[in-house]
mmCIF file of C-alpha atoms and ligand atoms in Angstrom:
data_model
loop_
_atom_site.group_PDB
_atom_site.id
_atom_site.type_symbol
_atom_site.label_atom_id
_atom_site.label_comp_id
_atom_site.label_asym_id
_atom_site.label_seq_id
_atom_site.Cartn_x
_atom_site.Cartn_y
_atom_site.Cartn_z
ATOM 1 C CA MET I 1 0.000 0.000 0.000
ATOM 2 C CA ALA I 2 1.285 3.469 -0.859
ATOM 3 C CA ALA I 3 0.596 5.560 2.219
ATOM 4 C CA LEU I 4 1.322 9.266 2.302
ATOM 5 C CA PRO I 5 4.600 10.060 4.022
ATOM 6 C CA GLU I 6 3.865 10.601 7.717
ATOM 7 C CA THR I 7 4.970 14.255 7.588
ATOM 8 C CA LEU I 8 2.527 14.936 4.762
ATOM 9 C CA ARG I 9 -0.306 13.043 6.416
ATOM 10 C CA SER I 10 -0.036 14.948 9.677
ATOM 11 C CA ALA I 11 0.405 18.329 7.930
ATOM 12 C CA LEU I 12 -2.692 17.552 5.886
ATOM 13 C CA ASP I 13 -4.682 16.630 9.007
ATOM 14 C CA GLU I 14 -3.693 19.929 10.540
ATOM 15 C CA GLU I 15 -4.825 21.869 7.452
ATOM 16 C CA LEU I 16 -8.139 20.025 7.307
ATOM 17 C CA GLY I 17 -8.678 20.748 10.994
ATOM 18 C CA LYS I 18 -9.067 24.436 10.093
ATOM 19 C CA TYR I 19 -12.469 23.783 8.484
ATOM 20 C CA PRO I 20 -15.753 22.493 9.903
ATOM 21 C CA GLN I 21 -16.414 18.918 8.866
ATOM 22 C CA ASN I 22 -19.686 19.733 7.098
ATOM 23 C CA ARG I 23 -18.019 22.364 4.863
ATOM 24 C CA LEU I 24 -15.368 19.845 3.822
ATOM 25 C CA THR I 25 -17.987 17.206 3.124
ATOM 26 C CA GLN I 26 -20.011 19.605 0.966
ATOM 27 C CA SER I 27 -16.905 20.475 -1.017
ATOM 28 C CA VAL I 28 -16.009 16.811 -1.490
ATOM 29 C CA GLU I 29 -19.506 16.104 -2.807
ATOM 30 C CA ARG I 30 -19.369 19.028 -5.209
ATOM 31 C CA LEU I 31 -15.867 18.169 -6.430
ATOM 32 C CA SER I 32 -16.621 14.452 -6.821
ATOM 33 C CA THR I 33 -19.653 15.272 -8.947
ATOM 34 C CA ARG I 34 -17.624 17.691 -11.038
ATOM 35 C CA TYR I 35 -14.742 15.256 -11.597
ATOM 36 C CA ARG I 36 -17.174 12.464 -12.489
ATOM 37 C CA GLU I 37 -18.665 14.660 -15.223
ATOM 38 C CA ASN I 38 -15.322 14.256 -16.932
ATOM 39 C CA ASN I 39 -15.663 17.481 -18.940
ATOM 40 C CA PRO I 40 -12.870 19.925 -19.660
ATOM 41 C CA ALA I 41 -12.860 22.869 -17.254
ATOM 42 C CA SER I 42 -13.576 26.330 -18.615
ATOM 43 C CA ALA I 43 -12.632 27.834 -15.226
ATOM 44 C CA PRO I 44 -10.494 26.374 -12.415
ATOM 45 C CA ILE I 45 -12.453 23.641 -10.624
ATOM 46 C CA LEU I 46 -10.741 24.383 -7.308
ATOM 47 C CA SER I 47 -12.364 27.714 -6.605
ATOM 48 C CA SER I 48 -12.256 28.287 -2.825
ATOM 49 C CA GLU I 49 -9.942 27.626 0.115
ATOM 50 C CA VAL I 50 -12.245 24.958 1.497
ATOM 51 C CA ASP I 51 -12.471 23.228 -1.910
ATOM 52 C CA ILE I 52 -8.697 23.148 -2.081
ATOM 53 C CA ALA I 53 -8.414 21.690 1.414
ATOM 54 C CA ALA I 54 -11.132 19.157 0.592
ATOM 55 C CA TYR I 55 -9.326 18.217 -2.632
ATOM 56 C CA ALA I 56 -6.112 17.681 -0.705
ATOM 57 C CA GLY I 57 -7.953 15.624 1.925
ATOM 58 C CA TYR I 58 -9.859 13.280 -0.345
ATOM 59 C CA ARG I 59 -7.850 13.188 -3.589
ATOM 60 C CA MET I 60 -4.224 13.837 -2.705
ATOM 61 C CA PRO I 61 -3.733 10.464 -0.917
ATOM 62 C CA ALA I 62 -5.148 8.731 -4.002
ATOM 63 C CA THR I 63 -3.243 10.713 -6.641
ATOM 64 C CA TYR I 64 -0.088 10.275 -4.536
ATOM 65 C CA ALA I 65 -0.618 6.493 -4.551
ATOM 66 C CA ALA I 66 -1.206 6.398 -8.321
ATOM 67 C CA VAL I 67 1.773 8.615 -9.142
ATOM 68 C CA HIS I 68 3.960 6.637 -6.745
ATOM 69 C CA ALA I 69 2.985 3.348 -8.406
ATOM 70 C CA VAL I 70 3.724 4.753 -11.870
ATOM 71 C CA LEU I 71 7.068 6.266 -10.918
ATOM 72 C CA ALA I 72 8.139 3.098 -9.094
ATOM 73 C CA GLU I 73 7.413 1.142 -12.277
ATOM 74 C CA ALA I 74 9.330 3.691 -14.368
ATOM 75 C CA ALA I 75 12.287 3.351 -11.984
ATOM 76 C CA LEU I 76 12.255 -0.425 -12.454
ATOM 77 C CA ARG I 77 12.223 -0.081 -16.242
ATOM 78 C CA ALA I 78 14.872 2.654 -16.315
ATOM 79 C CA PRO I 79 17.281 1.660 -13.525
ATOM 80 C CA GLY I 80 19.960 4.081 -14.735
ATOM 81 C CA PHE I 81 17.609 7.066 -14.582
ATOM 82 C CA ALA I 82 18.480 9.311 -11.633
ATOM 83 C CA PRO I 83 16.613 12.567 -12.162
ATOM 84 C CA ARG I 84 18.012 15.695 -10.568
ATOM 85 C CA THR I 85 15.190 18.017 -11.609
ATOM 86 C CA GLN I 86 11.410 17.624 -11.770
ATOM 87 C CA MET I 87 8.740 19.889 -13.186
ATOM 88 C CA ASP I 88 5.179 18.987 -12.154
ATOM 89 C CA VAL I 89 2.644 20.744 -14.369
ATOM 90 C CA GLY I 90 -0.897 21.308 -13.099
ATOM 91 C CA GLY I 91 0.549 20.121 -9.825
ATOM 92 C CA GLY I 92 -2.372 21.037 -7.551
ATOM 93 C CA THR I 93 -1.164 20.587 -3.981
ATOM 94 C CA GLY I 94 1.975 18.721 -5.053
ATOM 95 C CA ALA I 95 1.258 14.983 -4.753
ATOM 96 C CA ALA I 96 3.645 14.198 -7.629
ATOM 97 C CA ILE I 97 6.697 15.919 -6.154
ATOM 98 C CA TRP I 98 6.274 13.995 -2.888
ATOM 99 C CA ALA I 99 5.921 10.723 -4.795
ATOM 100 C CA ALA I 100 8.914 11.440 -7.056
ATOM 101 C CA ALA I 101 11.171 12.349 -4.138
ATOM 102 C CA ASP I 102 10.264 9.067 -2.464
ATOM 103 C CA VAL I 103 11.065 7.045 -5.591
ATOM 104 C CA TRP I 104 14.191 8.978 -6.657
ATOM 105 C CA PRO I 105 16.343 10.317 -3.783
ATOM 106 C CA SER I 106 18.547 11.788 -6.556
ATOM 107 C CA LEU I 107 16.041 14.645 -6.991
ATOM 108 C CA GLU I 108 17.427 18.010 -5.974
ATOM 109 C CA GLU I 109 15.082 20.551 -7.550
ATOM 110 C CA SER I 110 11.316 20.166 -7.794
ATOM 111 C CA THR I 111 9.119 22.791 -9.393
ATOM 112 C CA VAL I 112 5.327 22.854 -9.380
ATOM 113 C CA VAL I 113 3.439 24.900 -11.970
ATOM 114 C CA GLU I 114 -0.196 25.448 -11.057
ATOM 115 C CA GLN I 115 -2.917 27.920 -12.001
ATOM 116 C CA VAL I 116 -4.784 28.183 -8.660
ATOM 117 C CA PRO I 117 -3.057 30.423 -6.084
ATOM 118 C CA GLY I 118 -4.792 28.729 -3.130
ATOM 119 C CA ALA I 119 -3.535 25.297 -4.245
ATOM 120 C CA ILE I 120 -0.030 26.731 -4.494
ATOM 121 C CA ALA I 121 -0.308 28.220 -1.005
ATOM 122 C CA LEU I 122 -1.525 24.961 0.540
ATOM 123 C CA GLY I 123 0.928 22.827 -1.445
ATOM 124 C CA ARG I 124 3.800 25.021 -0.381
ATOM 125 C CA ARG I 125 2.773 24.856 3.296
ATOM 126 C CA LEU I 126 2.525 21.067 3.122
ATOM 127 C CA ALA I 127 5.883 20.797 1.343
ATOM 128 C CA GLY I 128 7.529 22.881 4.066
ATOM 129 C CA ASN I 129 7.216 19.830 6.350
ATOM 130 C CA ALA I 130 8.933 17.364 4.029
ATOM 131 C CA GLY I 131 11.962 15.347 5.009
ATOM 132 C CA ASP I 132 13.178 15.359 1.389
ATOM 133 C CA LYS I 133 15.025 18.546 0.604
ATOM 134 C CA ALA I 134 13.758 18.631 -2.991
ATOM 135 C CA VAL I 135 10.178 18.827 -1.678
ATOM 136 C CA ARG I 136 10.924 21.076 1.280
ATOM 137 C CA ASP I 137 12.718 23.608 -0.931
ATOM 138 C CA SER I 138 10.422 23.133 -3.919
ATOM 139 C CA THR I 139 9.618 26.060 -6.185
ATOM 140 C CA TRP I 140 5.936 26.877 -6.733
ATOM 141 C CA ARG I 141 5.036 28.930 -9.780
ATOM 142 C CA ARG I 142 1.664 30.292 -10.711
ATOM 143 C CA GLY I 143 1.243 29.538 -14.378
ATOM 144 C CA LEU I 144 -0.985 28.186 -17.080
ATOM 145 C CA ILE I 145 -0.253 25.328 -19.410
ATOM 146 C CA ASP I 146 0.814 27.293 -22.451
ATOM 147 C CA PRO I 147 2.257 25.456 -25.444
ATOM 148 C CA ALA I 148 3.376 28.842 -26.852
ATOM 149 C CA ALA I 149 5.679 29.386 -23.831
ATOM 150 C CA PRO I 150 9.111 27.767 -23.445
ATOM 151 C CA ALA I 151 8.672 24.038 -22.850
ATOM 152 C CA PRO I 152 9.160 22.645 -19.327
ATOM 153 C CA GLU I 153 12.792 21.639 -19.084
ATOM 154 C CA ALA I 154 13.562 18.976 -16.482
ATOM 155 C CA ASP I 155 14.890 15.445 -16.171
ATOM 156 C CA LEU I 156 11.394 14.410 -15.086
ATOM 157 C CA VAL I 157 8.190 16.129 -16.225
ATOM 158 C CA THR I 158 4.920 14.974 -14.671
ATOM 159 C CA LEU I 159 1.301 15.743 -15.557
ATOM 160 C CA SER I 160 -1.091 13.861 -13.327
ATOM 161 C CA TYR I 161 -4.878 14.043 -13.542
ATOM 162 C CA VAL I 162 -4.751 17.185 -15.678
ATOM 163 C CA LEU I 163 -5.191 16.221 -19.361
ATOM 164 C CA GLY I 164 -8.919 15.660 -18.816
ATOM 165 C CA GLU I 165 -9.336 19.239 -17.575
ATOM 166 C CA LEU I 166 -7.921 20.631 -20.828
ATOM 167 C CA PRO I 167 -10.075 21.251 -23.893
ATOM 168 C CA GLU I 168 -9.714 18.304 -26.264
ATOM 169 C CA ALA I 169 -8.275 20.509 -29.000
ATOM 170 C CA ARG I 170 -5.392 21.583 -26.737
ATOM 171 C CA ARG I 171 -4.281 18.182 -25.541
ATOM 172 C CA ALA I 172 -2.027 17.233 -28.468
ATOM 173 C CA ASP I 173 -0.215 20.580 -28.347
ATOM 174 C CA THR I 174 0.199 20.177 -24.607
ATOM 175 C CA VAL I 175 1.699 16.699 -24.971
ATOM 176 C CA ARG I 176 4.113 17.938 -27.663
ATOM 177 C CA TRP I 177 5.093 20.872 -25.464
ATOM 178 C CA LEU I 178 5.596 18.719 -22.356
ATOM 179 C CA SER I 179 7.725 16.207 -24.247
ATOM 180 C CA ALA I 180 9.953 18.743 -26.043
ATOM 181 C CA LYS I 181 12.565 19.107 -23.293
ATOM 182 C CA ALA I 182 11.662 16.384 -20.802
ATOM 183 C CA GLY I 183 14.178 13.629 -20.069
ATOM 184 C CA MET I 184 11.269 11.447 -19.005
ATOM 185 C CA LEU I 185 7.614 12.404 -19.365
ATOM 186 C CA VAL I 186 4.913 10.874 -17.158
ATOM 187 C CA LEU I 187 1.208 11.291 -17.970
ATOM 188 C CA ILE I 188 -1.428 9.906 -15.615
ATOM 189 C CA GLU I 189 -5.220 9.976 -15.925
ATOM 190 C CA PRO I 190 -8.109 8.372 -14.058
ATOM 191 C CA GLY I 191 -8.459 4.659 -14.872
ATOM 192 C CA THR I 192 -11.697 5.134 -16.765
ATOM 193 C CA PRO I 193 -12.467 4.491 -20.447
ATOM 194 C CA ALA I 194 -12.216 8.259 -21.097
ATOM 195 C CA GLY I 195 -8.951 8.558 -19.134
ATOM 196 C CA TYR I 196 -7.500 5.640 -21.116
ATOM 197 C CA GLU I 197 -8.561 7.244 -24.425
ATOM 198 C CA ARG I 198 -6.633 10.385 -23.535
ATOM 199 C CA ILE I 199 -3.600 8.331 -22.533
ATOM 200 C CA VAL I 200 -3.605 6.133 -25.634
ATOM 201 C CA GLU I 201 -3.812 9.196 -27.878
ATOM 202 C CA ALA I 202 -0.886 10.781 -26.045
ATOM 203 C CA ARG I 203 1.013 7.474 -26.228
ATOM 204 C CA ASP I 204 0.656 7.259 -30.007
ATOM 205 C CA GLN I 205 1.684 10.878 -30.318
ATOM 206 C CA LEU I 206 4.788 10.353 -28.154
ATOM 207 C CA VAL I 207 5.860 7.394 -30.290
ATOM 208 C CA GLU I 208 5.407 9.532 -33.414
ATOM 209 C CA LEU I 209 7.498 12.238 -31.803
ATOM 210 C CA GLY I 210 10.315 9.694 -31.472
ATOM 211 C CA LEU I 211 10.222 9.022 -27.720
ATOM 212 C CA SER I 212 10.621 5.514 -26.311
ATOM 213 C CA LEU I 213 7.847 4.069 -24.189
ATOM 214 C CA VAL I 214 9.071 3.096 -20.737
ATOM 215 C CA ALA I 215 5.797 1.789 -19.275
ATOM 216 C CA PRO I 216 3.272 0.279 -19.238
ATOM 217 C CA CYS I 217 3.507 -0.729 -22.913
ATOM 218 C CA PRO I 218 5.850 -3.584 -23.796
ATOM 219 C CA HIS I 219 6.000 -2.405 -27.444
ATOM 220 C CA GLU I 220 5.494 0.674 -29.566
ATOM 221 C CA GLY I 221 3.083 -0.884 -32.061
ATOM 222 C CA ALA I 222 -0.607 -0.040 -32.023
ATOM 223 C CA CYS I 223 -2.270 -0.601 -28.649
ATOM 224 C CA PRO I 224 -4.025 -3.983 -28.982
ATOM 225 C CA ILE I 225 -6.790 -3.195 -26.483
ATOM 226 C CA PRO I 226 -10.083 -3.141 -28.407
ATOM 227 C CA ARG I 227 -11.126 0.527 -28.249
ATOM 228 C CA GLY I 228 -14.591 1.104 -26.901
ATOM 229 C CA LYS I 229 -14.712 -2.404 -25.401
ATOM 230 C CA ASP I 230 -11.955 -2.375 -22.824
ATOM 231 C CA TRP I 231 -9.426 0.022 -21.398
ATOM 232 C CA CYS I 232 -5.890 -0.362 -20.110
ATOM 233 C CA HIS I 233 -5.766 0.664 -16.477
ATOM 234 C CA PHE I 234 -4.163 -0.305 -13.202
ATOM 235 C CA ALA I 235 -4.842 0.156 -9.499
ATOM 236 C CA ALA I 236 -2.939 1.373 -6.462
ATOM 237 C CA ARG I 237 -4.143 0.443 -2.993
ATOM 238 C CA LEU I 238 -3.959 3.105 -0.340
ATOM 239 C CA PRO I 239 -4.922 3.193 3.296
ATOM 240 C CA ARG I 240 -7.746 5.516 4.238
ATOM 241 C CA THR I 241 -6.856 7.838 7.054
ATOM 242 C CA GLY I 242 -9.532 8.517 9.690
ATOM 243 C CA LEU I 243 -10.393 11.834 8.133
ATOM 244 C CA HIS I 244 -10.297 10.411 4.638
ATOM 245 C CA ARG I 245 -12.776 7.751 5.785
ATOM 246 C CA GLN I 246 -15.138 10.377 7.151
ATOM 247 C CA LEU I 247 -14.837 12.488 4.030
ATOM 248 C CA LYS I 248 -15.591 9.557 1.787
ATOM 249 C CA SER I 249 -18.209 8.249 4.205
ATOM 250 C CA GLY I 250 -16.861 4.738 3.659
ATOM 251 C CA THR I 251 -16.089 1.990 6.112
ATOM 252 C CA LEU I 252 -13.227 0.182 4.400
ATOM 253 C CA GLY I 253 -9.733 0.729 5.699
ATOM 254 C CA PHE I 254 -8.362 1.012 2.181
ATOM 255 C CA GLU I 255 -9.348 1.982 -1.316
ATOM 256 C CA ASP I 256 -8.075 1.192 -4.793
ATOM 257 C CA GLU I 257 -7.259 4.138 -6.993
ATOM 258 C CA LYS I 258 -7.612 3.211 -10.659
ATOM 259 C CA PHE I 259 -5.400 4.975 -13.155
ATOM 260 C CA SER I 260 -4.180 4.877 -16.771
ATOM 261 C CA TYR I 261 -0.720 6.085 -17.626
ATOM 262 C CA VAL I 262 2.151 6.345 -20.012
ATOM 263 C CA VAL I 263 5.803 7.017 -19.332
ATOM 264 C CA ALA I 264 8.058 7.996 -22.246
ATOM 265 C CA SER I 265 11.708 8.835 -22.415
ATOM 266 C CA ARG I 266 14.401 10.129 -24.715
ATOM 267 C CA THR I 267 16.550 7.104 -23.872
ATOM 268 C CA ALA I 268 15.497 3.538 -24.589
ATOM 269 C CA PRO I 269 14.430 1.708 -21.393
ATOM 270 C CA GLU I 270 14.774 -1.929 -20.394
ATOM 271 C CA ARG I 271 11.469 -2.854 -21.865
ATOM 272 C CA ALA I 272 9.244 -5.406 -20.193
ATOM 273 C CA GLU I 273 8.448 -8.383 -22.378
ATOM 274 C CA ALA I 274 4.840 -8.279 -21.293
ATOM 275 C CA ARG I 275 2.526 -6.434 -18.914
ATOM 276 C CA ILE I 276 -0.054 -8.073 -16.645
ATOM 277 C CA LEU I 277 -3.407 -6.454 -17.424
ATOM 278 C CA ARG I 278 -5.689 -8.010 -14.782
ATOM 279 C CA HIS I 279 -5.487 -9.483 -11.306
ATOM 280 C CA PRO I 280 -3.693 -12.813 -11.892
ATOM 281 C CA ALA I 281 -6.089 -15.722 -11.403
ATOM 282 C CA LYS I 282 -4.297 -17.686 -8.683
ATOM 283 C CA ARG I 283 -5.592 -21.252 -8.248
ATOM 284 C CA LYS I 284 -4.094 -24.328 -6.693
ATOM 285 C CA GLY I 285 -1.004 -25.221 -8.743
ATOM 286 C CA MET I 286 -1.656 -22.674 -11.489
ATOM 287 C CA VAL I 287 -1.825 -18.981 -12.232
ATOM 288 C CA GLY I 288 -3.675 -17.429 -15.181
ATOM 289 C CA LEU I 289 -2.171 -14.243 -16.571
ATOM 290 C CA SER I 290 -3.798 -11.761 -18.964
ATOM 291 C CA LEU I 291 -0.875 -10.211 -20.769
ATOM 292 C CA CYS I 292 -0.139 -7.460 -23.218
ATOM 293 C CA ALA I 293 2.957 -8.466 -25.191
ATOM 294 C CA GLY I 294 4.621 -7.695 -28.505
ATOM 295 C CA ALA I 295 2.384 -10.274 -30.125
ATOM 296 C CA GLY I 296 -0.755 -8.614 -28.758
ATOM 297 C CA LEU I 297 -3.082 -9.674 -25.960
ATOM 298 C CA THR I 298 -2.550 -13.188 -24.650
ATOM 299 C CA GLU I 299 -3.854 -15.409 -21.880
ATOM 300 C CA THR I 300 -1.180 -17.552 -20.303
ATOM 301 C CA ILE I 301 -1.435 -20.339 -17.757
ATOM 302 C CA VAL I 302 1.622 -20.876 -15.589
ATOM 303 C CA THR I 303 1.674 -24.141 -13.684
ATOM 304 C CA LYS I 304 3.920 -25.739 -11.111
ATOM 305 C CA ARG I 305 5.882 -27.467 -13.831
ATOM 306 C CA HIS I 306 7.162 -24.067 -14.940
ATOM 307 C CA GLY I 307 9.237 -23.902 -11.731
ATOM 308 C CA ALA I 308 10.698 -20.414 -11.273
ATOM 309 C CA ALA I 309 8.121 -18.841 -13.607
ATOM 310 C CA TYR I 310 5.361 -20.357 -11.465
ATOM 311 C CA ARG I 311 6.886 -18.948 -8.298
ATOM 312 C CA ALA I 312 7.169 -15.538 -9.995
ATOM 313 C CA ALA I 313 3.547 -15.769 -11.138
ATOM 314 C CA ARG I 314 2.375 -16.544 -7.581
ATOM 315 C CA ASP I 315 3.950 -13.246 -6.499
ATOM 316 C CA ALA I 316 2.880 -11.276 -9.555
ATOM 317 C CA GLU I 317 0.283 -8.524 -9.351
ATOM 318 C CA TRP I 318 -1.928 -6.683 -11.780
ATOM 319 C CA GLY I 319 0.228 -4.025 -13.459
ATOM 320 C CA ASP I 320 3.550 -5.802 -13.014
ATOM 321 C CA ALA I 321 5.871 -6.473 -15.890
ATOM 322 C CA TRP I 322 6.045 -10.135 -16.824
ATOM 323 C CA PRO I 323 9.590 -10.823 -17.938
ATOM 324 C CA ASP I 324 9.631 -14.506 -18.315
ATOM 325 C CA GLN I 325 7.239 -15.343 -21.096
ATOM 326 C CA SER I 326 9.756 -17.518 -22.912
ATOM 327 C CA THR I 327 9.599 -20.114 -20.151
ATOM 328 C CA VAL I 328 5.822 -20.348 -20.391
ATOM 329 C CA ASP I 329 3.916 -21.966 -23.221
HETATM 330 C C1 SAM S 401 -7.319 17.071 -10.707
HETATM 331 S S1 SAM S 401 -6.148 18.263 -10.242
HETATM 332 C C2 SAM S 401 -4.648 17.269 -10.157
HETATM 333 C C3 SAM S 401 -3.644 17.873 -9.247
HETATM 334 C C4 SAM S 401 -2.353 17.080 -9.086
HETATM 335 N N1 SAM S 401 -1.639 16.998 -10.336
HETATM 336 C C5 SAM S 401 -2.617 15.721 -8.513
HETATM 337 O O1 SAM S 401 -2.331 14.734 -9.188
HETATM 338 O O2 SAM S 401 -3.101 15.630 -7.387
HETATM 339 C C6 SAM S 401 -5.866 19.157 -11.722
HETATM 340 C C7 SAM S 401 -4.963 20.348 -11.489
HETATM 341 O O3 SAM S 401 -4.567 20.890 -12.749
HETATM 342 C C8 SAM S 401 -4.653 22.292 -12.668
HETATM 343 N N2 SAM S 401 -4.868 22.793 -14.038
HETATM 344 C C9 SAM S 401 -5.904 22.495 -14.856
HETATM 345 N N3 SAM S 401 -5.787 23.159 -16.021
HETATM 346 C C10 SAM S 401 -4.648 23.899 -15.924
HETATM 347 C C11 SAM S 401 -3.995 24.798 -16.806
HETATM 348 N N4 SAM S 401 -4.510 25.069 -18.011
HETATM 349 N N5 SAM S 401 -2.843 25.361 -16.401
HETATM 350 C C12 SAM S 401 -2.324 25.088 -15.165
HETATM 351 N N6 SAM S 401 -2.900 24.251 -14.274
HETATM 352 C C13 SAM S 401 -4.046 23.657 -14.659
HETATM 353 C C14 SAM S 401 -5.841 22.529 -11.768
HETATM 354 O O4 SAM S 401 -5.863 23.833 -11.220
HETATM 355 C C15 SAM S 401 -5.664 21.450 -10.727
HETATM 356 O O5 SAM S 401 -4.853 21.867 -9.662
#
């Protein structure tokens, strides 16, 4: 489970404590409805201090978990990548800089670009508590995504849960702009059919632009997922804090954040041979894997007679790379 760093969790609790519970709950309801509509935003969605606090309370733990899962996978695929600089665009309250600093201790300079001043103010206050220097000393800039401006220049450029807020006609320009000077570019969207559509379009564009795909795709050919029928997405499990539980009026101690993503780089990664697209079906003596591989989508059964591959399959999770296809027939 990807829990928020303790310093962030307690700073967040303190911030949320400034507002009456019912105001936070109202904001969560309004924001959840708005995000579910899945329409581009003509004005900033986070429009008041209490909305921003509510966003941080109910979404930041989840976006942190998703970004952390994606970056951890990117680090596995690109073991030589040790970013020194990060630019997080549309960074909100900064979930992605906390996640990146946890995955890559090499980070020295993190910059968040965000349009909403209140999100910057809260994000900056939260970051002030961080153990990681890159987060604690992060730079927060008020700015709009503007493909006519100089492109973000950093070893790592992240855009998480933002593409869907942009008008459709601006997304391709934004992806081109983000990729122009990024060492590695990470795009994350909600794990919904619409989120996947935005990611797969960006993925195809990044391949056309000459970048290498780091994850999740094991190849750069056309995505084999049948469009309109299925969507490539993954899940990150996160613990619900007490306050998070109240805000989401749920009883479970955890939740699964679903996300779609693509990571692309200027340098060729160690590509996975295949990617596990569903929870592995683990039965006595056998594991069924739904895989995306160079040859397309495949279903593979790994049994005890496959020895090491079977042991690996027992440990495998949805979203993991599956390196050992050659030993399985
Ligand atoms: C759903 S929030 C995601 C925040 C953060 N990236 C995360 O993962 O938690 C979307 C953020 O993108 C920002 N945003 C949307 N459109 C933007 C634009 N055109 N320029 C700059 N920021 C933008 C919003 O203000 C908001 O903070």
